[in-house]
Coordinates of C-alpha atoms and ligand atoms in Angstrom, one line a residue:
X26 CA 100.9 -13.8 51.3
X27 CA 103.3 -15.9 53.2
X28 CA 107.2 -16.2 51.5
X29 CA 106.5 -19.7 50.7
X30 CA 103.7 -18.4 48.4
X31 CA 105.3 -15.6 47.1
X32 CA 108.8 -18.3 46.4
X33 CA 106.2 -20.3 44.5
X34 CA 104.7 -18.0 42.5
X35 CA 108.1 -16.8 41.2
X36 CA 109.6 -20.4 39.7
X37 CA 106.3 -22.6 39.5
X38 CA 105.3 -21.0 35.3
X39 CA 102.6 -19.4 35.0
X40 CA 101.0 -21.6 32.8
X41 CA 101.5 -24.7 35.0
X42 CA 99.8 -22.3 38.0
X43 CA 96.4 -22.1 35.6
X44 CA 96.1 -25.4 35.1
X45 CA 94.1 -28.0 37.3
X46 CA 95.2 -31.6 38.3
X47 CA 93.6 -34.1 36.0
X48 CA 90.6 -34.5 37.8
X49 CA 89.6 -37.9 38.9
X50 CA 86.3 -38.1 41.4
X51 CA 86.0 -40.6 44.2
X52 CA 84.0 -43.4 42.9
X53 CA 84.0 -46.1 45.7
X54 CA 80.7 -48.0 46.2
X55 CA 79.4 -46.6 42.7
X56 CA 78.3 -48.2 39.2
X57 CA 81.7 -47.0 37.4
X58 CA 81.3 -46.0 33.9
X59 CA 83.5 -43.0 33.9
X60 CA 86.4 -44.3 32.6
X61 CA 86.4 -46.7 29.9
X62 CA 87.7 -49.7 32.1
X63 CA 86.8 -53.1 31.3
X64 CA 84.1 -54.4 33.7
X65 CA 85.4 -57.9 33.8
X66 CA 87.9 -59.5 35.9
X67 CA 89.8 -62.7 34.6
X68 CA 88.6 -66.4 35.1
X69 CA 89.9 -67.9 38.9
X70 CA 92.3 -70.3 37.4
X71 CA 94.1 -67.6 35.5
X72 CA 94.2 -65.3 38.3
X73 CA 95.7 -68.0 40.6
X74 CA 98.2 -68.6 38.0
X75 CA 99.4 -65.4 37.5
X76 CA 99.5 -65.1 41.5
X77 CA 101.8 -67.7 41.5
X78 CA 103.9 -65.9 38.5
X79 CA 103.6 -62.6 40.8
X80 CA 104.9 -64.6 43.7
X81 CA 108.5 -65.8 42.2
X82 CA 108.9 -62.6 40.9
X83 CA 112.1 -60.5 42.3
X84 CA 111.4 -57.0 43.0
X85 CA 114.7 -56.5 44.7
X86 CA 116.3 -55.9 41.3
X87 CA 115.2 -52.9 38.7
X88 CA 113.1 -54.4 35.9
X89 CA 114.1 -55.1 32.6
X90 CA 115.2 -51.4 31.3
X91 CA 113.7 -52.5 27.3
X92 CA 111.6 -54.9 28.5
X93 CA 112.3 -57.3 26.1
X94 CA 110.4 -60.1 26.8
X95 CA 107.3 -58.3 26.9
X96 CA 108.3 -55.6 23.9
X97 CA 108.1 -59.2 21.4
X98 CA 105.0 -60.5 22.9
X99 CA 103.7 -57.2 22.3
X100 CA 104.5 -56.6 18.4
X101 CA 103.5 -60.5 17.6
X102 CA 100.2 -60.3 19.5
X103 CA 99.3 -56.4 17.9
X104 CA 100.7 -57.7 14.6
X105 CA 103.0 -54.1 14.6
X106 CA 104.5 -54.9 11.0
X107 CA 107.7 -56.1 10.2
X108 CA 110.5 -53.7 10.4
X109 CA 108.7 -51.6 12.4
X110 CA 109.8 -51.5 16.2
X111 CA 108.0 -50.2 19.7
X112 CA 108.5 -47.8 22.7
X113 CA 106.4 -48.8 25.4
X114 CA 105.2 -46.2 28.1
X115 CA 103.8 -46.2 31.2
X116 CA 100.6 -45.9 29.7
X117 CA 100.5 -44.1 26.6
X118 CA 99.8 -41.3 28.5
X119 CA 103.6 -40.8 29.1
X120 CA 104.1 -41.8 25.3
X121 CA 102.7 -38.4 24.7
X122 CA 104.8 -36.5 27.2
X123 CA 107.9 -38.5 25.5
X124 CA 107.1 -37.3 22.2
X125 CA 106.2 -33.8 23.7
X126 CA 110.3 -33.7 25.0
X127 CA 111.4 -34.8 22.0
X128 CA 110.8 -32.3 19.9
X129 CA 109.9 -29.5 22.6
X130 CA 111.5 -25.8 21.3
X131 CA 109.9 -22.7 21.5
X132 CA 107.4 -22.2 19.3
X133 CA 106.7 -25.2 18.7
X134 CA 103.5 -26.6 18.6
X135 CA 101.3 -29.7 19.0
X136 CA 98.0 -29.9 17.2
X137 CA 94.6 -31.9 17.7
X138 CA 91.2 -31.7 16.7
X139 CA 88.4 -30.4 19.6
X140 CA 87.0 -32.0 21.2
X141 CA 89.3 -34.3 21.7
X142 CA 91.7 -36.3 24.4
X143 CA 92.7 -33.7 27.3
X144 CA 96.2 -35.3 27.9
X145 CA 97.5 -33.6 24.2
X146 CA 96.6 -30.1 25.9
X147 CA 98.1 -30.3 28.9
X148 CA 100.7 -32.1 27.9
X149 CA 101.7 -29.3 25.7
X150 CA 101.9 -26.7 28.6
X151 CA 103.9 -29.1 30.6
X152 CA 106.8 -29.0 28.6
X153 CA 106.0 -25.1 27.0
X154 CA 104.9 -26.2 24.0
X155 CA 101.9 -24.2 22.1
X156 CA 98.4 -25.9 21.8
X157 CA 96.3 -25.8 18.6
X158 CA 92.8 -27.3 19.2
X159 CA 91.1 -27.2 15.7
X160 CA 87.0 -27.4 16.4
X161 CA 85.4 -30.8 14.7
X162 CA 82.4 -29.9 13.1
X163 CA 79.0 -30.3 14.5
X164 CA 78.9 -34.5 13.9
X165 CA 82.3 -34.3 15.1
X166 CA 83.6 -35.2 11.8
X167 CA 87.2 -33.9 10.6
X168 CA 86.8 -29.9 9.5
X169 CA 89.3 -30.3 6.6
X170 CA 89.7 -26.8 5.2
X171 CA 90.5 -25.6 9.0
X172 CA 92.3 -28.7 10.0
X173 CA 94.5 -28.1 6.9
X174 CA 94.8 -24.5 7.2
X175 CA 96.3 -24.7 10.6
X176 CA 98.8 -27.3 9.4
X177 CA 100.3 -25.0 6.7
X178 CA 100.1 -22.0 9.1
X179 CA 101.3 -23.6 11.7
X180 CA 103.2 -26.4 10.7
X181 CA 103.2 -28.2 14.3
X182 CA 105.7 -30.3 15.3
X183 CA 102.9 -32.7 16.4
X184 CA 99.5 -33.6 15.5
X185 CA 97.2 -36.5 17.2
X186 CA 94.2 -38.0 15.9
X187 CA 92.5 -40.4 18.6
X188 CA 90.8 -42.8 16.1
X189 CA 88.5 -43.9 17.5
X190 CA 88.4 -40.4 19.3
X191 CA 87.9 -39.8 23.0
X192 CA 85.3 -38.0 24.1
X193 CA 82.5 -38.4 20.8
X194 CA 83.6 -42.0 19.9
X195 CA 83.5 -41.8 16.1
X196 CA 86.3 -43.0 13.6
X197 CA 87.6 -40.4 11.6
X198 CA 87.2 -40.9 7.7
X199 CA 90.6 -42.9 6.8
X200 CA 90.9 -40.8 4.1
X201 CA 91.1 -37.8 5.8
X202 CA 93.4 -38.8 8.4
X203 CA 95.8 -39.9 5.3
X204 CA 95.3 -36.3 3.5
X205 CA 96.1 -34.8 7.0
X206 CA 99.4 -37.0 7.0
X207 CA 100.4 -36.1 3.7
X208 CA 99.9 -33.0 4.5
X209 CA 101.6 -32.4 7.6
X210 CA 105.4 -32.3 7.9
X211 CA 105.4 -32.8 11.3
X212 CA 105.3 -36.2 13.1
X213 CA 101.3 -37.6 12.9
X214 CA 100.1 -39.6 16.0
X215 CA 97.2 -42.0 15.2
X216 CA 96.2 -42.8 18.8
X217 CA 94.3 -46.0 18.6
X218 CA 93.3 -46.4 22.2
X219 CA 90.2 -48.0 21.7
X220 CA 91.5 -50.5 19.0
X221 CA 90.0 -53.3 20.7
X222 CA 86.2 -51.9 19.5
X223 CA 86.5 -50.8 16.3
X224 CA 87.3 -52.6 13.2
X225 CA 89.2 -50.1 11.4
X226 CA 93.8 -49.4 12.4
X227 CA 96.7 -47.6 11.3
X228 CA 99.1 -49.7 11.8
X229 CA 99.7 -51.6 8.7
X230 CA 100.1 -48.3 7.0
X231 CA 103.2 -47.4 9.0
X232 CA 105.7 -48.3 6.0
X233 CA 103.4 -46.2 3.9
X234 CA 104.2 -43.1 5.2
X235 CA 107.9 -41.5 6.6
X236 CA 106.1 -39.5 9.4
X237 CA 103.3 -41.5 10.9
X238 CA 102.9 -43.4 14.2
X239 CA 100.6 -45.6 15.7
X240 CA 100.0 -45.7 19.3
X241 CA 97.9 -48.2 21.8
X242 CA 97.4 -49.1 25.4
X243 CA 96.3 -52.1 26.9
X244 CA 94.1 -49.4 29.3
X245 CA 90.9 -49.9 27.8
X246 CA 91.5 -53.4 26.7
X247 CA 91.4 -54.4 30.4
X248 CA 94.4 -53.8 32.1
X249 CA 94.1 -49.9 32.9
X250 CA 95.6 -51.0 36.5
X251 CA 98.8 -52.0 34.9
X252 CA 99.9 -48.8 33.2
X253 CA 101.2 -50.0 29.7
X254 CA 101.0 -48.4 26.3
X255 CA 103.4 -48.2 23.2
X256 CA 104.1 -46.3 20.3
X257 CA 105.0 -47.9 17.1
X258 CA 107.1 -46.9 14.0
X259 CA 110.1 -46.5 12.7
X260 CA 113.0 -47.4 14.3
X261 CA 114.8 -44.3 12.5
X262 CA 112.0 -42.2 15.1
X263 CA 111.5 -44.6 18.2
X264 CA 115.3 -44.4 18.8
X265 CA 115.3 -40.7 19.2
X266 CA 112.2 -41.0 21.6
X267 CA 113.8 -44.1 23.6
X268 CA 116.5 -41.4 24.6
X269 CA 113.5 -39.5 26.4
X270 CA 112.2 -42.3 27.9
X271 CA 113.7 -42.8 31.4
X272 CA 115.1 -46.2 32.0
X273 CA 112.9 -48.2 34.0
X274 CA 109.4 -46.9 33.5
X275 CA 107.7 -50.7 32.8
X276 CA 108.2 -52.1 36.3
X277 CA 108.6 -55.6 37.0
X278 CA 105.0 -56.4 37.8
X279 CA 103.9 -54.7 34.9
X280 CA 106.1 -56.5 32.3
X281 CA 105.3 -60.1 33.7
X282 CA 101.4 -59.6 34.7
X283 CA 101.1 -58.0 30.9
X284 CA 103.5 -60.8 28.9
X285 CA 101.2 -63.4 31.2
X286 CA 98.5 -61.7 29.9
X287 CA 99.1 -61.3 26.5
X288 CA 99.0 -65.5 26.5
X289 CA 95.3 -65.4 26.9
X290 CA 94.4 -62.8 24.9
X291 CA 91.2 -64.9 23.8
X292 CA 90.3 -64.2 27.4
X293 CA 90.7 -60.8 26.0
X294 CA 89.0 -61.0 22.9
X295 CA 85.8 -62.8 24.6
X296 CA 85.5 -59.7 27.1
X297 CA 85.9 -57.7 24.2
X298 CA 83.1 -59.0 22.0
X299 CA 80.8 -59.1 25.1
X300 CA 81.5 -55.3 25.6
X301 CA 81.2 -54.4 21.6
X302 CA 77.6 -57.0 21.7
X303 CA 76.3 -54.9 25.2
X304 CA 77.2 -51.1 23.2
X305 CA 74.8 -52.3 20.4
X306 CA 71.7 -52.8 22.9
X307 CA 72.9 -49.9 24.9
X308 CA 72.8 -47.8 21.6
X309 CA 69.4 -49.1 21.1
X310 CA 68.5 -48.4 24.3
X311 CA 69.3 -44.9 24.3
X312 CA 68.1 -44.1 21.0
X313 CA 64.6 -45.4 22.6
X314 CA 64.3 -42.1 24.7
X315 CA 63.1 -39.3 22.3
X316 CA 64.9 -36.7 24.1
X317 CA 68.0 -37.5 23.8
X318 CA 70.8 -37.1 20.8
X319 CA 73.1 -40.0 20.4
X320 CA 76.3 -40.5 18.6
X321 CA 77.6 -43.7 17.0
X322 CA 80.3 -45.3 18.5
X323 CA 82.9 -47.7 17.3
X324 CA 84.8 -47.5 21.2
X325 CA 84.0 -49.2 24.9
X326 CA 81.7 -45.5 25.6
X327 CA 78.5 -43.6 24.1
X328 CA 78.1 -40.3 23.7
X329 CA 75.0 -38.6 24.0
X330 CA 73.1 -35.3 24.3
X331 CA 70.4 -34.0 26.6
X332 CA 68.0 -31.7 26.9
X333 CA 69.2 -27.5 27.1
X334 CA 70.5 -27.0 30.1
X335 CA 70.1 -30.4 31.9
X336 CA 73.7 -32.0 31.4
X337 CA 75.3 -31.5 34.7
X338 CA 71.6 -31.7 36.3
X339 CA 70.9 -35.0 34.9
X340 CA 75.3 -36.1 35.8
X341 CA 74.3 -34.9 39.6
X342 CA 71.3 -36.7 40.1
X343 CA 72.9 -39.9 38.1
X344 CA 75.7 -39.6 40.9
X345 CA 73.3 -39.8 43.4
X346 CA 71.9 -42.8 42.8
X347 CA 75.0 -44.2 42.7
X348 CA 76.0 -44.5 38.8
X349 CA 79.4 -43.0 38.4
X350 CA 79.6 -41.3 34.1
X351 CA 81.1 -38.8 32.6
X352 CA 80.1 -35.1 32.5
X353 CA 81.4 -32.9 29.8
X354 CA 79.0 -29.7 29.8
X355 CA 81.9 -28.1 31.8
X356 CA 84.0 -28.2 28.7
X357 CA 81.2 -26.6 26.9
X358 CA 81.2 -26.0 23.4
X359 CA 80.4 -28.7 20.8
X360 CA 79.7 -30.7 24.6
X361 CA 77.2 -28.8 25.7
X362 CA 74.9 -31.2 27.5
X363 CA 76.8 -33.9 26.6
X364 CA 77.4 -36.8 28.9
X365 CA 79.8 -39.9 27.9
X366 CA 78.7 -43.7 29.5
X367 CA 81.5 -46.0 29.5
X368 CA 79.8 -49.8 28.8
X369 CA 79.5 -51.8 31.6
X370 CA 78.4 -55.2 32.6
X371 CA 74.9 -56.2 31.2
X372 CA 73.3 -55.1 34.8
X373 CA 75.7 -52.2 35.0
X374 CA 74.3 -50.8 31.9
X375 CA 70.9 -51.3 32.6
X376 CA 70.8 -50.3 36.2
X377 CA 71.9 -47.0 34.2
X378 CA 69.6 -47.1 31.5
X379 CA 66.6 -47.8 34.5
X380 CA 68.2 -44.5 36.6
X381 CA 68.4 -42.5 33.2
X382 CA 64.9 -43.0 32.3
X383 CA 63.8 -41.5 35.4
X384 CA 65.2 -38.7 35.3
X385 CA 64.2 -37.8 31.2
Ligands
LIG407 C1 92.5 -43.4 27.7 C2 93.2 -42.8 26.6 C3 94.6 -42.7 26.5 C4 95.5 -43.0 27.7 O1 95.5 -44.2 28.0 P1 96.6 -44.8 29.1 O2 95.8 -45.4 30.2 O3 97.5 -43.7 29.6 O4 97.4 -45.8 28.3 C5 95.2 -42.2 25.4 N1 94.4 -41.7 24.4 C6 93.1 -41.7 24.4 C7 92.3 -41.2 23.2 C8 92.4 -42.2 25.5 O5 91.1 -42.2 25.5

C-alpha cells in the first residue's frame, strides 16, 4: 500500500470510502429511457430566439446571487402561494444536501420510505447524518404503523416523501402524507419532481402546516440540462437554508435560458400532455404481455416486474439492442426483477415495447 493510500484512508470517512459514485452508464448512440428526460426538443424559432438571448448574455460577471428575475417567474408560473417564498438549487438535488447542512448534528437523522429516491441516502452519509429507509409495503403503498413508529422513535430531523415517488411511480395516499406531517416534528419534504404528470400537489397546503415544504425541478419537465430546482415554504425556514446555499449556484445561462423558458411554458405543457397521452398506451401495452407485473404510474416512467430471475437478463439483452432503461434488481428487495422505462417519443417507446416482446 503506497503512502498516498494509506494518507487517504486516514481522512477520506469511512463511510464516504463505502459508497459508490452515483452511477450514470454511457448511453451515446442508444434509445435513452433511463432517466426520465423529456424526449422533445423545443420548436426552431424558439431555439433561435433564445440563441440570440444566450448570445448578449455577459458571462464575464458572476450571475445574479438570488436570481431574482428568475425566482418571480418561478413562484407565478408554479403558482407557490402567496406569502410563501423559494430557494432555488442547482437541481433539487443540492436542495437536499442544503437542507441536509442545515440541520446536520450528530445523531441526527433523515428519514424516507424504501424504495425510494437514492440522493436522500447518500446525501445523509455525506454530511454524517443517519439514514432511516422505512420499507413500503408490497404495492408500494405507505406502511403507516412502521412509518409512524420510526418517527416517534426516532424523531428525524428530516423526512422526504417523493410524491409521485421515484423508482415505483405511485402517489402516496394524501392522507397519509398529512398524518405523517402531523405527526412528525421534524421538517417534512414533499418532493414533487414529477409534478408535471400527476394531477395531485402539496403546495397549496404549505400555510396549512408549520413544518412542511414543497420541492420541484424543472429536470423532468424538460430542462434536466439546465440544473434548476427549488424548495418552497416559509420564509421563517428558507432563510435559514439560504445561509447554506453558496452564493452563485444558478449561473447565468441557467437563470436566463430557464426565465426564457418559463415564457412558453405551453410549449411545456404540450410536451407534457404528449408524454402523459404516450404512458397510457405504453401502460396498455405492457399490461398486454401476461408475464409481466406492472404498476400504475402517475410520473414520465413505468415500473414493471419480470419473470424470477430474469431482471438484469432481460436489462442486458435490452442494452444490446440498443434501448438504454433502468435496472433495479441490483437494489434487490421490494425490486427484485424490477425494471423502470422512462416514456419516450411515440417510436422510442415502441421500438422498446417491439425489443421487449422478444425477449418475454
Ligand atoms: C430526478 C429526481 C430528483 C432530482 O432532480 P434534479 O435533476 O436534481 O432537480 C429529485 N427527486 C426525485 C424523486 C427525482 O426523481
Amino acid at each position: 500500500m503506497n503512502s498516498t493510500d494509506n494518507c487517504m484512508k486516514r481522512w477520506i470517512r469511512p463511510e464516504i470510502r463505502a459508497l459508490h459514485a452515483y452511477p450514470v452508464p454511457d448511453a451515446s448512440g442508444m434509445i435513452k429511457l433511463d432517466a426520465m428526460e423529456n424526449p422533445y426538443r423545443w420548436p426552431a424559432p424558439m431555439r433561435e430566439e433564445w440563441q440570440q438571448l444566450l448570445g448578449a448574455t455577459d458571462v464575464n460577471r458572476y450571475p445574479d446571487p438570488t436570481a431574482k428575475a428568475l425566482s418571480l417567474r418561478l413562484k407565478q408560473t408554479l403558482e407557490v402561494p402567496d406569502g410563501m417564498d423559494i430557494v432555488l438549487g442547482n437541481g433539487s438535488d443540492e436542495i437536499i444536501q442544503m437542507l441536509a447542512m442545515a440541520v446536520a448534528a450528530p445523531g441526527r437523522a433523515i428519514m424516507a420510505p424504501e424504495p425510494g429516491f437514492v440522493m436522500y441516502k447518500m446525501i445523509a452519509k455525506f454530511v454524517a447524518m443517519d439514514y432511516i429507509g422505512v420499507p413500503l409495503k408490497q404495492d408500494f403503498s405507505l406502511d403507516m404503523p412502521a412509518m409512524l413508529a420510526a418517527i416517534e422513535a426516532q424523531q428525524p430531523a428530516l423526512i422526504f416523501l417523493a410524491y409521485p415517488n421515484n423508482p415505483t411511480g405511485n402517489l402516496f395516499s394524501e392522507q397519509q402524507v398529512k398524518a405523517i406531517i402531523e405527526a412528525a416534528e421534524g421538517l417534512v419534504i414533499v418532493d414533487e419532481a414529477y409534478h408535471a404528470f400527476a394531477d395531485h400537489s402539496f403546495m397549496g397546503e404549505l400555510g396549512n402546516y408549520p413544518n412542511l415544504l414543497v420541492m420541484r425541478t424543472l429536470s423532468k419537465l424538460g430542462l434536466a440540462g439546465l440544473r434548476l430546482g427549488l424548495l418552497a415554504g416559509s420564509p421563517t425556514w428558507l432563510a435559514e437554508v439560504d445561509k447554506v446555499r453558496l452564493p452563485y449556484n444558478i449561473n447565468v445561462l441557467t437563470q436566463v435560458s430557464a426565465d426564457f423558458a418559463l415564457q412558453h411554458a405551453e410549449v411545456f405543457a404540450k410536451q407534457t400532455a404528449a408524454i402523459r397521452a404516450d404512458r397510457t398506451l405504453l401502460l396498455a401495452a405492457l399490461k398486454e404481455m401476461p408475464s409481466l407485473e406492472v404498476f400504475p404510474s402517475a410520473a414520465n416512467f413505468i415500473l414493471f416486474r419480470v419473470p424470477e430471475g430474469q431482471g438484469s437478463d432481460i436489462f442486458d439483452k435490452l442494452k444490446q439492442s440498443g434501448i438504454l432503461i433502468k435496472n433495479l434488481t441490483p437494489q434487490g428487495g421490494l425490486l427484485q426483477d424490477c425494471l423502470r422505462v422512462t416514456v419516450g417519443t411515440p417510436e422510442e417507446n415502441q421500438a422498446f415495447i417491439k425489443a421487449l416482446t422478444t425477449l418475454l
